[in-house]
Amino acid sequence: DTGVSQDPRHKITKRGQNVTFRCDPISEHNRLYWYRQTLGQGPEFLTYFQNEAQLEKSRLLSDRFSAERPKGSFSTLEIQRTEQGDSAMYLCASSQGASTGELFFGEGSRLTVL
Amino acid sequence: GEDVEQSLFLSVREGDSSVINCTYTDSSSTYLYWYKQEPGAGLQLLTYIFSNMDMKQDQRLTVLLNKKDKHLSLRIADTQTGDSAIYFCAERAGGGADGLTFGKGTHLIIQP
């Protein structure tokens, strides 16, 4: 049984570059979430998908951020023209959409923007 | 709006009980959760409680919910060094919203 996997685990980039993160959810889970966590803070909700449909986006998700889940399985989160303030851990989570709503998290992708 | 508050640090002696507290503001919260995060790792779901329950026990973990005061606590009995981590309280609001709102986390420090 595999849990939620994220790739890459670490990414160092220069300001202005584009980066893309991938998330593979637990296979039978139809909901997929992206969160961002900065040092000393709890995870902050960015966006979520039910199957391939993006149903909710936080105001934290600026125009430079785009997320996709084209076939309702894996998802990508792209950040264009990265800024130093984008440095954070990007967490992906999935759920079955049960009423209990518990999320299962991956280990995260840590982004450092120089 | 939604807001979840936790103390930043809690220090306990090994073998004692730890009680981590959390307050939330959204009275329409349906479920409340406790997650554990070890250094460099993702979040691990420990337990959750439905808003119409007062208490839930799961082995060494006891969750107490005071809905009137919007107060949630997590008690860890017989705290061990492996319990050292950051513990996050999270709420799932009602009204169809689906994302969880997390507190900033409580660092549990275990003294030998």
PDB file of C-alpha atoms in Angstrom:
ATOM      1  CA  ASP A   1       0.000   0.000   0.000  1.00  0.00           C
ATOM      2  CA  THR A   2       1.475   3.303  -1.033  1.00  0.00           C
ATOM      3  CA  GLY A   3       0.565   6.571   0.547  1.00  0.00           C
ATOM      4  CA  VAL A   4       0.593   9.999  -1.040  1.00  0.00           C
ATOM      5  CA  SER A   5       3.865  10.598  -2.844  1.00  0.00           C
ATOM      6  CA  GLN A   6       5.344  13.930  -3.886  1.00  0.00           C
ATOM      7  CA  ASP A   7       8.182  14.775  -6.212  1.00  0.00           C
ATOM      8  CA  PRO A   8      10.673  16.327  -5.941  1.00  0.00           C
ATOM      9  CA  ARG A   9      11.195  16.342  -2.199  1.00  0.00           C
ATOM     10  CA  HIS A  10      13.490  19.338  -2.403  1.00  0.00           C
ATOM     11  CA  LYS A  11      13.882  22.030  -5.034  1.00  0.00           C
ATOM     12  CA  ILE A  12      16.286  24.948  -5.014  1.00  0.00           C
ATOM     13  CA  THR A  13      15.757  27.542  -7.707  1.00  0.00           C
ATOM     14  CA  LYS A  14      16.687  31.078  -8.575  1.00  0.00           C
ATOM     15  CA  ARG A  15      14.179  33.870  -8.385  1.00  0.00           C
ATOM     16  CA  GLY A  16      12.234  34.228 -11.610  1.00  0.00           C
ATOM     17  CA  GLN A  17      12.436  30.573 -12.603  1.00  0.00           C
ATOM     18  CA  ASN A  18       9.429  28.291 -12.967  1.00  0.00           C
ATOM     19  CA  VAL A  19       9.019  25.168 -10.854  1.00  0.00           C
ATOM     20  CA  THR A  20       6.585  22.270 -10.983  1.00  0.00           C
ATOM     21  CA  PHE A  21       5.671  19.810  -8.261  1.00  0.00           C
ATOM     22  CA  ARG A  22       3.913  16.506  -8.730  1.00  0.00           C
ATOM     23  CA  CYS A  23       1.601  14.652  -6.374  1.00  0.00           C
ATOM     24  CA  ASP A  24       0.377  11.088  -6.687  1.00  0.00           C
ATOM     25  CA  PRO A  25      -2.533  10.500  -4.320  1.00  0.00           C
ATOM     26  CA  ILE A  26      -3.663   7.254  -2.738  1.00  0.00           C
ATOM     27  CA  SER A  27      -5.134   5.374  -5.672  1.00  0.00           C
ATOM     28  CA  GLU A  28      -8.777   5.118  -4.626  1.00  0.00           C
ATOM     29  CA  HIS A  29      -8.985   8.709  -3.362  1.00  0.00           C
ATOM     30  CA  ASN A  30     -10.996  11.070  -5.550  1.00  0.00           C
ATOM     31  CA  ARG A  31     -10.121  14.278  -3.716  1.00  0.00           C
ATOM     32  CA  LEU A  32      -6.717  15.926  -3.837  1.00  0.00           C
ATOM     33  CA  TYR A  33      -5.552  19.001  -1.934  1.00  0.00           C
ATOM     34  CA  TRP A  34      -2.568  21.334  -2.053  1.00  0.00           C
ATOM     35  CA  TYR A  35      -1.394  23.156   1.061  1.00  0.00           C
ATOM     36  CA  ARG A  36       1.544  25.427   1.745  1.00  0.00           C
ATOM     37  CA  GLN A  37       3.453  25.423   5.025  1.00  0.00           C
ATOM     38  CA  THR A  38       6.014  28.039   6.011  1.00  0.00           C
ATOM     39  CA  LEU A  39       8.344  27.819   8.992  1.00  0.00           C
ATOM     40  CA  GLY A  40       6.521  28.009  12.296  1.00  0.00           C
ATOM     41  CA  GLN A  41       3.095  27.952  10.692  1.00  0.00           C
ATOM     42  CA  GLY A  42       0.423  25.391  10.131  1.00  0.00           C
ATOM     43  CA  PRO A  43      -0.499  24.280   6.625  1.00  0.00           C
ATOM     44  CA  GLU A  44      -2.505  26.821   4.631  1.00  0.00           C
ATOM     45  CA  PHE A  45      -5.060  25.627   2.126  1.00  0.00           C
ATOM     46  CA  LEU A  46      -4.310  26.460  -1.513  1.00  0.00           C
ATOM     47  CA  THR A  47      -6.694  24.460  -3.684  1.00  0.00           C
ATOM     48  CA  TYR A  48      -8.511  21.190  -4.074  1.00  0.00           C
ATOM     49  CA  PHE A  49      -9.775  18.862  -6.777  1.00  0.00           C
ATOM     50  CA  GLN A  50     -12.567  16.371  -6.897  1.00  0.00           C
ATOM     51  CA  ASN A  51     -11.541  14.012  -9.656  1.00  0.00           C
ATOM     52  CA  GLU A  52     -10.286  16.329 -12.420  1.00  0.00           C
ATOM     53  CA  ALA A  53     -12.382  19.338 -11.406  1.00  0.00           C
ATOM     54  CA  GLN A  54     -10.738  22.132  -9.420  1.00  0.00           C
ATOM     55  CA  LEU A  55     -13.502  23.053  -6.995  1.00  0.00           C
ATOM     56  CA  GLU A  56     -11.967  25.537  -4.617  1.00  0.00           C
ATOM     57  CA  LYS A  57      -9.049  27.970  -4.702  1.00  0.00           C
ATOM     58  CA  SER A  58      -7.692  30.066  -1.866  1.00  0.00           C
ATOM     59  CA  ARG A  59      -6.956  33.752  -2.320  1.00  0.00           C
ATOM     60  CA  LEU A  60      -3.367  32.712  -1.459  1.00  0.00           C
ATOM     61  CA  LEU A  61      -3.168  31.171  -4.919  1.00  0.00           C
ATOM     62  CA  SER A  62      -1.931  34.093  -6.999  1.00  0.00           C
ATOM     63  CA  ASP A  63      -1.952  34.209 -10.793  1.00  0.00           C
ATOM     64  CA  ARG A  64       1.568  32.783 -10.801  1.00  0.00           C
ATOM     65  CA  PHE A  65       0.287  29.527  -9.336  1.00  0.00           C
ATOM     66  CA  SER A  66      -1.584  26.944 -11.374  1.00  0.00           C
ATOM     67  CA  ALA A  67      -2.676  23.453 -10.449  1.00  0.00           C
ATOM     68  CA  GLU A  68      -3.982  20.705 -12.656  1.00  0.00           C
ATOM     69  CA  ARG A  69      -5.288  17.195 -12.294  1.00  0.00           C
ATOM     70  CA  PRO A  70      -5.927  16.277 -15.917  1.00  0.00           C
ATOM     71  CA  LYS A  71      -7.056  12.660 -15.561  1.00  0.00           C
ATOM     72  CA  GLY A  72      -8.283  12.747 -12.021  1.00  0.00           C
ATOM     73  CA  SER A  73      -5.230  10.883 -10.752  1.00  0.00           C
ATOM     74  CA  PHE A  74      -1.928  12.715 -10.219  1.00  0.00           C
ATOM     75  CA  SER A  75      -1.756  16.488  -9.898  1.00  0.00           C
ATOM     76  CA  THR A  76       0.824  19.138 -10.673  1.00  0.00           C
ATOM     77  CA  LEU A  77       1.367  22.504  -9.020  1.00  0.00           C
ATOM     78  CA  GLU A  78       3.328  24.996 -11.090  1.00  0.00           C
ATOM     79  CA  ILE A  79       4.742  28.257  -9.805  1.00  0.00           C
ATOM     80  CA  GLN A  80       5.827  30.723 -12.472  1.00  0.00           C
ATOM     81  CA  ARG A  81       8.368  33.511 -11.977  1.00  0.00           C
ATOM     82  CA  THR A  82       9.191  32.347  -8.467  1.00  0.00           C
ATOM     83  CA  GLU A  83       9.783  34.893  -5.713  1.00  0.00           C
ATOM     84  CA  GLN A  84      11.658  34.490  -2.444  1.00  0.00           C
ATOM     85  CA  GLY A  85       8.340  34.593  -0.608  1.00  0.00           C
ATOM     86  CA  ASP A  86       7.348  31.378  -2.364  1.00  0.00           C
ATOM     87  CA  SER A  87       9.923  29.464  -0.313  1.00  0.00           C
ATOM     88  CA  ALA A  88       7.898  26.962   1.687  1.00  0.00           C
ATOM     89  CA  MET A  89       6.922  23.330   2.006  1.00  0.00           C
ATOM     90  CA  TYR A  90       4.199  22.396  -0.472  1.00  0.00           C
ATOM     91  CA  LEU A  91       2.053  19.608   0.891  1.00  0.00           C
ATOM     92  CA  CYS A  92      -0.312  17.411  -1.038  1.00  0.00           C
ATOM     93  CA  ALA A  93      -3.109  15.453   0.589  1.00  0.00           C
ATOM     94  CA  SER A  94      -5.828  13.136  -0.627  1.00  0.00           C
ATOM     95  CA  SER A  95      -9.096  11.805   0.712  1.00  0.00           C
ATOM     96  CA  GLN A  96     -11.913   9.508  -0.277  1.00  0.00           C
ATOM     97  CA  GLY A  97     -14.408  12.289   0.151  1.00  0.00           C
ATOM     98  CA  ALA A  98     -16.026  10.558   3.123  1.00  0.00           C
ATOM     99  CA  SER A  99     -18.092  12.706   5.448  1.00  0.00           C
ATOM    100  CA  THR A 100     -15.414  12.389   8.104  1.00  0.00           C
ATOM    101  CA  GLY A 101     -13.133  14.350   5.792  1.00  0.00           C
ATOM    102  CA  GLU A 102      -9.788  13.125   7.048  1.00  0.00           C
ATOM    103  CA  LEU A 103      -6.870  14.002   4.797  1.00  0.00           C
ATOM    104  CA  PHE A 104      -3.805  11.844   4.205  1.00  0.00           C
ATOM    105  CA  PHE A 105      -0.694  13.895   3.559  1.00  0.00           C
ATOM    106  CA  GLY A 106       2.434  13.284   1.546  1.00  0.00           C
ATOM    107  CA  GLU A 107       5.847  14.211   2.914  1.00  0.00           C
ATOM    108  CA  GLY A 108       5.897  17.476   1.016  1.00  0.00           C
ATOM    109  CA  SER A 109       8.071  19.254  -1.532  1.00  0.00           C
ATOM    110  CA  ARG A 110      10.360  21.855  -0.023  1.00  0.00           C
ATOM    111  CA  LEU A 111      11.004  24.862  -2.247  1.00  0.00           C
ATOM    112  CA  THR A 112      13.875  27.259  -1.660  1.00  0.00           C
ATOM    113  CA  VAL A 113      14.005  30.348  -3.870  1.00  0.00           C
ATOM    114  CA  LEU A 114      17.369  32.106  -3.880  1.00  0.00           C
TER     115      LEU A 114
ATOM    116  CA  GLY B   1     -13.830  33.788   9.546  1.00  0.00           C
ATOM    117  CA  GLU B   2     -12.060  30.640  10.599  1.00  0.00           C
ATOM    118  CA  ASP B   3      -9.256  30.780  13.136  1.00  0.00           C
ATOM    119  CA  VAL B   4      -7.560  28.024  15.122  1.00  0.00           C
ATOM    120  CA  GLU B   5      -5.294  28.856  18.047  1.00  0.00           C
ATOM    121  CA  GLN B   6      -2.799  26.705  19.896  1.00  0.00           C
ATOM    122  CA  SER B   7       0.014  27.238  22.382  1.00  0.00           C
ATOM    123  CA  LEU B   8       3.376  27.042  20.639  1.00  0.00           C
ATOM    124  CA  PHE B   9       5.228  24.842  23.127  1.00  0.00           C
ATOM    125  CA  LEU B  10       4.508  22.200  25.755  1.00  0.00           C
ATOM    126  CA  SER B  11       7.197  20.511  27.839  1.00  0.00           C
ATOM    127  CA  VAL B  12       6.452  17.330  29.801  1.00  0.00           C
ATOM    128  CA  ARG B  13       8.434  14.613  31.539  1.00  0.00           C
ATOM    129  CA  GLU B  14       8.621  11.179  30.019  1.00  0.00           C
ATOM    130  CA  GLY B  15       5.879   9.000  31.479  1.00  0.00           C
ATOM    131  CA  ASP B  16       3.608  11.923  32.372  1.00  0.00           C
ATOM    132  CA  SER B  17       0.449  12.857  30.493  1.00  0.00           C
ATOM    133  CA  SER B  18       0.550  15.621  27.894  1.00  0.00           C
ATOM    134  CA  VAL B  19      -2.462  17.833  27.286  1.00  0.00           C
ATOM    135  CA  ILE B  20      -2.430  19.960  24.156  1.00  0.00           C
ATOM    136  CA  ASN B  21      -5.147  22.581  23.852  1.00  0.00           C
ATOM    137  CA  CYS B  22      -6.780  24.257  20.894  1.00  0.00           C
ATOM    138  CA  THR B  23      -9.496  26.861  20.447  1.00  0.00           C
ATOM    139  CA  TYR B  24     -11.416  27.541  17.271  1.00  0.00           C
ATOM    140  CA  THR B  25     -13.869  30.191  16.196  1.00  0.00           C
ATOM    141  CA  ASP B  26     -16.097  28.589  13.573  1.00  0.00           C
ATOM    142  CA  SER B  27     -19.214  27.366  15.353  1.00  0.00           C
ATOM    143  CA  SER B  28     -20.281  25.475  12.231  1.00  0.00           C
ATOM    144  CA  SER B  29     -17.238  23.183  12.385  1.00  0.00           C
ATOM    145  CA  THR B  30     -18.321  19.635  11.668  1.00  0.00           C
ATOM    146  CA  TYR B  31     -15.157  17.682  12.388  1.00  0.00           C
ATOM    147  CA  LEU B  32     -12.038  18.519  14.351  1.00  0.00           C
ATOM    148  CA  TYR B  33      -8.719  16.756  13.866  1.00  0.00           C
ATOM    149  CA  TRP B  34      -5.368  16.230  15.474  1.00  0.00           C
ATOM    150  CA  TYR B  35      -2.339  15.733  13.237  1.00  0.00           C
ATOM    151  CA  LYS B  36       1.260  14.956  14.208  1.00  0.00           C
ATOM    152  CA  GLN B  37       4.298  16.186  12.276  1.00  0.00           C
ATOM    153  CA  GLU B  38       7.790  14.890  12.926  1.00  0.00           C
ATOM    154  CA  PRO B  39      10.845  16.808  11.639  1.00  0.00           C
ATOM    155  CA  GLY B  40      11.116  16.751   7.851  1.00  0.00           C
ATOM    156  CA  ALA B  41       7.962  14.706   7.465  1.00  0.00           C
ATOM    157  CA  GLY B  42       4.404  15.263   6.333  1.00  0.00           C
ATOM    158  CA  LEU B  43       1.391  15.349   8.618  1.00  0.00           C
ATOM    159  CA  GLN B  44       0.086  12.143  10.126  1.00  0.00           C
ATOM    160  CA  LEU B  45      -3.572  11.965  11.147  1.00  0.00           C
ATOM    161  CA  LEU B  46      -3.817  10.922  14.791  1.00  0.00           C
ATOM    162  CA  THR B  47      -7.522  11.135  15.466  1.00  0.00           C
ATOM    163  CA  TYR B  48     -10.652  13.156  14.782  1.00  0.00           C
ATOM    164  CA  ILE B  49     -13.906  13.905  16.540  1.00  0.00           C
ATOM    165  CA  PHE B  50     -17.334  14.770  15.215  1.00  0.00           C
ATOM    166  CA  SER B  51     -18.789  17.986  16.586  1.00  0.00           C
ATOM    167  CA  ASN B  52     -21.710  16.269  18.310  1.00  0.00           C
ATOM    168  CA  MET B  53     -19.346  14.194  20.467  1.00  0.00           C
ATOM    169  CA  ASP B  54     -17.779  15.235  23.759  1.00  0.00           C
ATOM    170  CA  MET B  55     -15.012  12.688  23.994  1.00  0.00           C
ATOM    171  CA  LYS B  56     -13.188  10.117  21.955  1.00  0.00           C
ATOM    172  CA  GLN B  57     -10.576   7.683  23.230  1.00  0.00           C
ATOM    173  CA  ASP B  58      -8.107   5.743  21.118  1.00  0.00           C
ATOM    174  CA  GLN B  59      -5.429   3.829  23.032  1.00  0.00           C
ATOM    175  CA  ARG B  60      -3.163   6.452  24.652  1.00  0.00           C
ATOM    176  CA  LEU B  61      -5.041   9.343  23.044  1.00  0.00           C
ATOM    177  CA  THR B  62      -8.094  11.070  24.493  1.00  0.00           C
ATOM    178  CA  VAL B  63      -9.823  13.916  22.686  1.00  0.00           C
ATOM    179  CA  LEU B  64     -12.153  16.214  24.603  1.00  0.00           C
ATOM    180  CA  LEU B  65     -14.448  18.680  22.846  1.00  0.00           C
ATOM    181  CA  ASN B  66     -16.264  21.534  24.549  1.00  0.00           C
ATOM    182  CA  LYS B  67     -18.428  22.862  21.768  1.00  0.00           C
ATOM    183  CA  LYS B  68     -19.887  25.664  23.873  1.00  0.00           C
ATOM    184  CA  ASP B  69     -16.428  27.100  24.541  1.00  0.00           C
ATOM    185  CA  LYS B  70     -15.069  25.989  21.131  1.00  0.00           C
ATOM    186  CA  HIS B  71     -12.238  24.216  22.930  1.00  0.00           C
ATOM    187  CA  LEU B  72     -10.545  21.001  21.857  1.00  0.00           C
ATOM    188  CA  SER B  73      -7.847  19.095  23.721  1.00  0.00           C
ATOM    189  CA  LEU B  74      -5.628  16.109  23.051  1.00  0.00           C
ATOM    190  CA  ARG B  75      -4.363  14.095  25.997  1.00  0.00           C
ATOM    191  CA  ILE B  76      -1.478  11.702  25.445  1.00  0.00           C
ATOM    192  CA  ALA B  77      -1.097   9.257  28.319  1.00  0.00           C
ATOM    193  CA  ASP B  78       2.319   7.928  29.363  1.00  0.00           C
ATOM    194  CA  THR B  79       4.201  10.286  27.041  1.00  0.00           C
ATOM    195  CA  GLN B  80       7.242   8.725  25.384  1.00  0.00           C
ATOM    196  CA  THR B  81      10.243  10.226  23.586  1.00  0.00           C
ATOM    197  CA  GLY B  82       8.708   9.092  20.298  1.00  0.00           C
ATOM    198  CA  ASP B  83       5.804  11.458  20.938  1.00  0.00           C
ATOM    199  CA  SER B  84       8.127  14.419  20.464  1.00  0.00           C
ATOM    200  CA  ALA B  85       6.716  16.281  17.450  1.00  0.00           C
ATOM    201  CA  ILE B  86       4.526  19.203  16.418  1.00  0.00           C
ATOM    202  CA  TYR B  87       0.822  18.615  16.971  1.00  0.00           C
ATOM    203  CA  PHE B  88      -1.685  20.459  14.801  1.00  0.00           C
ATOM    204  CA  CYS B  89      -5.324  21.039  15.554  1.00  0.00           C
ATOM    205  CA  ALA B  90      -7.519  21.449  12.469  1.00  0.00           C
ATOM    206  CA  GLU B  91     -11.169  22.111  11.806  1.00  0.00           C
ATOM    207  CA  ARG B  92     -13.420  21.328   8.914  1.00  0.00           C
ATOM    208  CA  ALA B  93     -16.033  24.010   8.587  1.00  0.00           C
ATOM    209  CA  GLY B  94     -19.635  23.401   7.741  1.00  0.00           C
ATOM    210  CA  GLY B  95     -21.471  25.004   4.857  1.00  0.00           C
ATOM    211  CA  GLY B  96     -19.917  22.925   2.114  1.00  0.00           C
ATOM    212  CA  ALA B  97     -16.346  24.180   2.478  1.00  0.00           C
ATOM    213  CA  ASP B  98     -13.927  21.334   2.186  1.00  0.00           C
ATOM    214  CA  GLY B  99     -10.421  22.462   3.074  1.00  0.00           C
ATOM    215  CA  LEU B 100      -9.179  22.114   6.631  1.00  0.00           C
ATOM    216  CA  THR B 101      -8.025  25.114   8.664  1.00  0.00           C
ATOM    217  CA  PHE B 102      -4.971  24.371  10.797  1.00  0.00           C
ATOM    218  CA  GLY B 103      -3.538  25.983  13.892  1.00  0.00           C
ATOM    219  CA  LYS B 104       0.145  26.915  14.022  1.00  0.00           C
ATOM    220  CA  GLY B 105       1.002  23.760  15.897  1.00  0.00           C
ATOM    221  CA  THR B 106       2.221  22.905  19.406  1.00  0.00           C
ATOM    222  CA  HIS B 107       5.791  21.672  19.803  1.00  0.00           C
ATOM    223  CA  LEU B 108       5.729  18.839  22.351  1.00  0.00           C
ATOM    224  CA  ILE B 109       9.078  18.559  24.124  1.00  0.00           C
ATOM    225  CA  ILE B 110       9.793  15.477  26.208  1.00  0.00           C
ATOM    226  CA  GLN B 111      12.138  15.755  29.167  1.00  0.00           C
ATOM    227  CA  PRO B 112      13.890  12.567  30.318  1.00  0.00           C
TER     228      PRO B 112
END
